[in-house]
mmCIF file with all atom_site columns, C-alpha atoms in Angstrom:
data_model
loop_
_atom_site.group_PDB
_atom_site.id
_atom_site.type_symbol
_atom_site.label_atom_id
_atom_site.label_alt_id
_atom_site.label_comp_id
_atom_site.label_asym_id
_atom_site.label_entity_id
_atom_site.label_seq_id
_atom_site.pdbx_PDB_ins_code
_atom_site.Cartn_x
_atom_site.Cartn_y
_atom_site.Cartn_z
_atom_site.occupancy
_atom_site.B_iso_or_equiv
_atom_site.pdbx_formal_charge
_atom_site.auth_seq_id
_atom_site.auth_comp_id
_atom_site.auth_asym_id
_atom_site.auth_atom_id
_atom_site.pdbx_PDB_model_num
ATOM 1  C CA . MET S 1 1  ? 240.725 -22.160 -44.284 1.00 86.00 ? 1  MET S CA 1
ATOM 2  C CA . LEU S 1 2  ? 237.700 -24.591 -43.647 1.00 86.00 ? 2  LEU S CA 1
ATOM 3  C CA . HIS S 1 3  ? 235.176 -25.750 -46.190 1.00 89.00 ? 3  HIS S CA 1
ATOM 4  C CA . VAL S 1 4  ? 232.037 -27.344 -44.977 1.00 89.00 ? 4  VAL S CA 1
ATOM 5  C CA . ARG S 1 5  ? 229.737 -28.582 -47.465 1.00 93.00 ? 5  ARG S CA 1
ATOM 6  C CA . VAL S 1 6  ? 226.029 -27.845 -46.041 1.00 93.00 ? 6  VAL S CA 1
ATOM 7  C CA . ASP S 1 7  ? 223.068 -28.591 -47.747 1.00 95.00 ? 7  ASP S CA 1
ATOM 8  C CA . ASP S 1 8  ? 221.262 -25.554 -48.292 1.00 95.00 ? 8  ASP S CA 1
ATOM 9  C CA . ASP S 1 9  ? 218.015 -25.454 -46.235 1.00 96.00 ? 9  ASP S CA 1
ATOM 10 C CA . LEU S 1 10 ? 219.998 -26.717 -43.705 1.00 96.00 ? 10 LEU S CA 1
ATOM 11 C CA . LYS S 1 11 ? 222.288 -23.792 -43.810 1.00 96.00 ? 11 LYS S CA 1
ATOM 12 C CA . ARG S 1 12 ? 219.900 -21.305 -44.518 1.00 96.00 ? 12 ARG S CA 1
ATOM 13 C CA . GLN S 1 13 ? 218.060 -22.770 -41.283 1.00 97.00 ? 13 GLN S CA 1
ATOM 14 C CA . ALA S 1 14 ? 221.279 -22.617 -39.165 1.00 96.00 ? 14 ALA S CA 1
ATOM 15 C CA . SER S 1 15 ? 221.998 -19.206 -40.090 1.00 96.00 ? 15 SER S CA 1
ATOM 16 C CA . GLU S 1 16 ? 218.696 -17.478 -39.263 1.00 96.00 ? 16 GLU S CA 1
ATOM 17 C CA . ALA S 1 17 ? 219.463 -19.070 -35.611 1.00 95.00 ? 17 ALA S CA 1
ATOM 18 C CA . LEU S 1 18 ? 223.086 -18.255 -35.350 1.00 95.00 ? 18 LEU S CA 1
ATOM 19 C CA . ALA S 1 19 ? 221.797 -14.648 -36.235 1.00 95.00 ? 19 ALA S CA 1
ATOM 20 C CA . ALA S 1 20 ? 219.209 -14.664 -33.612 1.00 93.00 ? 20 ALA S CA 1
ATOM 21 C CA . MET S 1 21 ? 221.854 -15.343 -31.184 1.00 92.00 ? 21 MET S CA 1
ATOM 22 C CA . GLY S 1 22 ? 224.087 -12.245 -32.874 1.00 92.00 ? 22 GLY S CA 1
ATOM 23 C CA . LEU S 1 23 ? 226.942 -14.684 -34.579 1.00 94.00 ? 23 LEU S CA 1
ATOM 24 C CA . SER S 1 24 ? 227.478 -16.206 -37.924 1.00 95.00 ? 24 SER S CA 1
ATOM 25 C CA . VAL S 1 25 ? 227.718 -19.197 -39.584 1.00 95.00 ? 25 VAL S CA 1
ATOM 26 C CA . SER S 1 26 ? 231.619 -18.891 -39.593 1.00 95.00 ? 26 SER S CA 1
ATOM 27 C CA . ASP S 1 27 ? 231.618 -17.452 -35.546 1.00 95.00 ? 27 ASP S CA 1
ATOM 28 C CA . ALA S 1 28 ? 229.560 -20.683 -34.764 1.00 94.00 ? 28 ALA S CA 1
ATOM 29 C CA . VAL S 1 29 ? 232.051 -22.696 -36.258 1.00 94.00 ? 29 VAL S CA 1
ATOM 30 C CA . ARG S 1 30 ? 235.082 -21.253 -34.616 1.00 95.00 ? 30 ARG S CA 1
ATOM 31 C CA . ILE S 1 31 ? 233.853 -21.121 -31.406 1.00 94.00 ? 31 ILE S CA 1
ATOM 32 C CA . LEU S 1 32 ? 232.821 -24.815 -31.892 1.00 93.00 ? 32 LEU S CA 1
ATOM 33 C CA . LEU S 1 33 ? 236.457 -25.977 -33.092 1.00 95.00 ? 33 LEU S CA 1
ATOM 34 C CA . LYS S 1 34 ? 238.122 -23.573 -29.996 1.00 95.00 ? 34 LYS S CA 1
ATOM 35 C CA . ARG S 1 35 ? 235.372 -25.122 -27.472 1.00 92.00 ? 35 ARG S CA 1
ATOM 36 C CA . VAL S 1 36 ? 236.495 -29.166 -28.691 1.00 94.00 ? 36 VAL S CA 1
ATOM 37 C CA . VAL S 1 37 ? 240.312 -27.877 -28.634 1.00 96.00 ? 37 VAL S CA 1
ATOM 38 C CA . HIS S 1 38 ? 239.751 -26.484 -25.215 1.00 94.00 ? 38 HIS S CA 1
ATOM 39 C CA . ASP S 1 39 ? 237.553 -29.070 -23.745 1.00 92.00 ? 39 ASP S CA 1
ATOM 40 C CA . GLN S 1 40 ? 238.781 -31.818 -25.025 1.00 92.00 ? 40 GLN S CA 1
ATOM 41 C CA . ALA S 1 41 ? 235.176 -32.586 -26.236 1.00 88.00 ? 41 ALA S CA 1
ATOM 42 C CA . PHE S 1 42 ? 232.479 -31.598 -27.897 1.00 85.00 ? 42 PHE S CA 1
ATOM 43 C CA . PRO S 1 43 ? 230.682 -28.735 -26.374 1.00 84.00 ? 43 PRO S CA 1
ATOM 44 C CA . LEU S 1 44 ? 226.971 -28.286 -25.304 1.00 77.00 ? 44 LEU S CA 1
ATOM 45 C CA . GLU S 1 45 ? 224.660 -26.949 -27.043 1.00 73.00 ? 45 GLU S CA 1
ATOM 46 C CA . LEU S 1 46 ? 223.989 -23.217 -27.722 1.00 70.00 ? 46 LEU S CA 1
ATOM 47 C CA . LYS S 1 47 ? 220.269 -22.176 -27.112 1.00 80.00 ? 47 LYS S CA 1
ATOM 48 C CA . VAL S 1 48 ? 218.939 -18.903 -28.212 1.00 83.00 ? 48 VAL S CA 1
ATOM 49 C CA . PRO S 1 49 ? 218.022 -16.572 -25.297 1.00 87.00 ? 49 PRO S CA 1
ATOM 50 C CA . ASN S 1 50 ? 213.748 -16.740 -24.207 1.00 90.00 ? 50 ASN S CA 1
ATOM 51 C CA . ALA S 1 51 ? 211.764 -13.656 -24.487 1.00 92.00 ? 51 ALA S CA 1
ATOM 52 C CA . GLN S 1 52 ? 212.503 -12.950 -21.474 1.00 94.00 ? 52 GLN S CA 1
ATOM 53 C CA . THR S 1 53 ? 215.892 -13.363 -21.028 1.00 92.00 ? 53 THR S CA 1
ATOM 54 C CA . ARG S 1 54 ? 216.253 -10.972 -24.863 1.00 90.00 ? 54 ARG S CA 1
ATOM 55 C CA . ALA S 1 55 ? 213.593 -8.618  -22.811 1.00 93.00 ? 55 ALA S CA 1
ATOM 56 C CA . ALA S 1 56 ? 216.014 -8.554  -20.015 1.00 93.00 ? 56 ALA S CA 1
ATOM 57 C CA . ILE S 1 57 ? 219.206 -8.048  -21.838 1.00 91.00 ? 57 ILE S CA 1
ATOM 58 C CA . GLU S 1 58 ? 217.166 -5.038  -24.057 1.00 92.00 ? 58 GLU S CA 1
ATOM 59 C CA . GLU S 1 59 ? 216.339 -3.416  -20.626 1.00 90.00 ? 59 GLU S CA 1
ATOM 60 C CA . ALA S 1 60 ? 220.262 -3.606  -19.279 1.00 88.00 ? 60 ALA S CA 1
ATOM 61 C CA . ARG S 1 61 ? 221.638 -1.996  -22.382 1.00 88.00 ? 61 ARG S CA 1
ATOM 62 C CA . ALA S 1 62 ? 218.910 0.324   -22.457 1.00 88.00 ? 62 ALA S CA 1
ATOM 63 C CA . MET S 1 63 ? 219.984 1.351   -18.855 1.00 80.00 ? 63 MET S CA 1
ATOM 64 C CA . MET S 1 64 ? 223.992 1.315   -19.726 1.00 81.00 ? 64 MET S CA 1
ATOM 65 C CA . LYS S 1 65 ? 222.805 3.363   -22.665 1.00 82.00 ? 65 LYS S CA 1
ATOM 66 C CA . ALA S 1 66 ? 220.937 5.859   -20.674 1.00 79.00 ? 66 ALA S CA 1
ATOM 67 C CA . ARG S 1 67 ? 223.978 6.168   -18.446 1.00 75.00 ? 67 ARG S CA 1
ATOM 68 C CA . ALA S 1 68 ? 221.357 5.781   -15.138 1.00 66.00 ? 68 ALA S CA 1
ATOM 69 C CA . LEU S 1 69 ? 222.682 6.048   -11.861 1.00 73.00 ? 69 LEU S CA 1
ATOM 70 C CA . ARG S 1 70 ? 224.872 3.444   -10.329 1.00 75.00 ? 70 ARG S CA 1
ATOM 71 C CA . PHE S 1 71 ? 225.890 2.708   -6.690  1.00 80.00 ? 71 PHE S CA 1
ATOM 72 C CA . ASP S 1 72 ? 229.104 0.523   -5.336  1.00 83.00 ? 72 ASP S CA 1
ATOM 73 C CA . ALA S 1 73 ? 227.050 -0.268  -2.556  1.00 89.00 ? 73 ALA S CA 1
ATOM 74 C CA . ALA S 1 74 ? 223.699 -1.164  -0.918  1.00 90.00 ? 74 ALA S CA 1
ATOM 75 C CA . ASP S 1 75 ? 223.917 1.533   2.028   1.00 88.00 ? 75 ASP S CA 1
ATOM 76 C CA . THR S 1 76 ? 224.617 4.287   -0.846  1.00 87.00 ? 76 THR S CA 1
ATOM 77 C CA . LEU S 1 77 ? 221.861 2.902   -3.055  1.00 84.00 ? 77 LEU S CA 1
ATOM 78 C CA . ILE S 1 78 ? 219.524 3.432   0.179   1.00 88.00 ? 78 ILE S CA 1
ATOM 79 C CA . HIS S 1 79 ? 220.851 6.933   1.067   1.00 87.00 ? 79 HIS S CA 1
ATOM 80 C CA . ASP S 1 80 ? 219.729 8.327   -2.265  1.00 84.00 ? 80 ASP S CA 1
ATOM 81 C CA . LEU S 1 81 ? 216.975 6.257   -2.042  1.00 85.00 ? 81 LEU S CA 1
ATOM 82 C CA . GLU S 1 82 ? 215.820 7.891   1.284   1.00 88.00 ? 82 GLU S CA 1
ATOM 83 C CA . GLU S 1 83 ? 216.883 11.541  0.048   1.00 87.00 ? 83 GLU S CA 1
ATOM 84 C CA . LYS S 1 84 ? 214.735 11.903  -3.287  1.00 83.00 ? 84 LYS S CA 1
ATOM 85 C CA . SER S 1 85 ? 211.646 10.301  -0.803  1.00 83.00 ? 85 SER S CA 1
ATOM 86 C CA . GLY S 1 86 ? 211.668 12.630  1.778   1.00 79.00 ? 86 GLY S CA 1
ATOM 87 C CA . GLY S 1 87 ? 213.825 11.462  3.908   1.00 67.00 ? 87 GLY S CA 1
ATOM 88 C CA . VAL S 1 88 ? 211.706 8.332   5.007   1.00 59.00 ? 88 VAL S CA 1
ATOM 89 C CA . ALA S 1 89 ? 213.282 6.844   8.490   1.00 52.00 ? 89 ALA S CA 1
ATOM 90 C CA . GLN S 1 90 ? 214.999 3.554   8.335   1.00 55.00 ? 90 GLN S CA 1
ATOM 91 C CA . LYS S 1 91 ? 213.293 0.852   10.145  1.00 58.00 ? 91 LYS S CA 1
ATOM 92 C CA . GLU S 1 92 ? 215.038 -1.008  13.101  1.00 55.00 ? 92 GLU S CA 1
ATOM 93 C CA . HIS S 1 93 ? 217.074 -3.992  12.119  1.00 54.00 ? 93 HIS S CA 1
ATOM 94 C CA . PRO S 1 94 ? 215.098 -6.974  13.789  1.00 57.00 ? 94 PRO S CA 1
ATOM 95 C CA . CYS S 1 95 ? 218.525 -8.662  15.112  1.00 62.00 ? 95 CYS S CA 1
ATOM 96 C CA . GLY S 1 96 ? 219.263 -5.443  16.893  1.00 53.00 ? 96 GLY S CA 1
#
């Protein structure tokens, strides 16, 4: 167990910032120590994702939750799109 003396205001501010990343203070300390051991150096700083990145993450989570259609190849996706759009003809590739 590790005990650390930290100013109450600093702890509050750090807790809020870490919560925005989905982490607790304990999580952050554990991650820090593991990285120091692994890298034998102080790790680079972690940042809260910006608004655009957070929106993309939420969109991806919503899609996964809704179990949106998924395709394992581009050709399968294109075929599905063509079927749903009424069979639009494929354009000839410019290289032949």
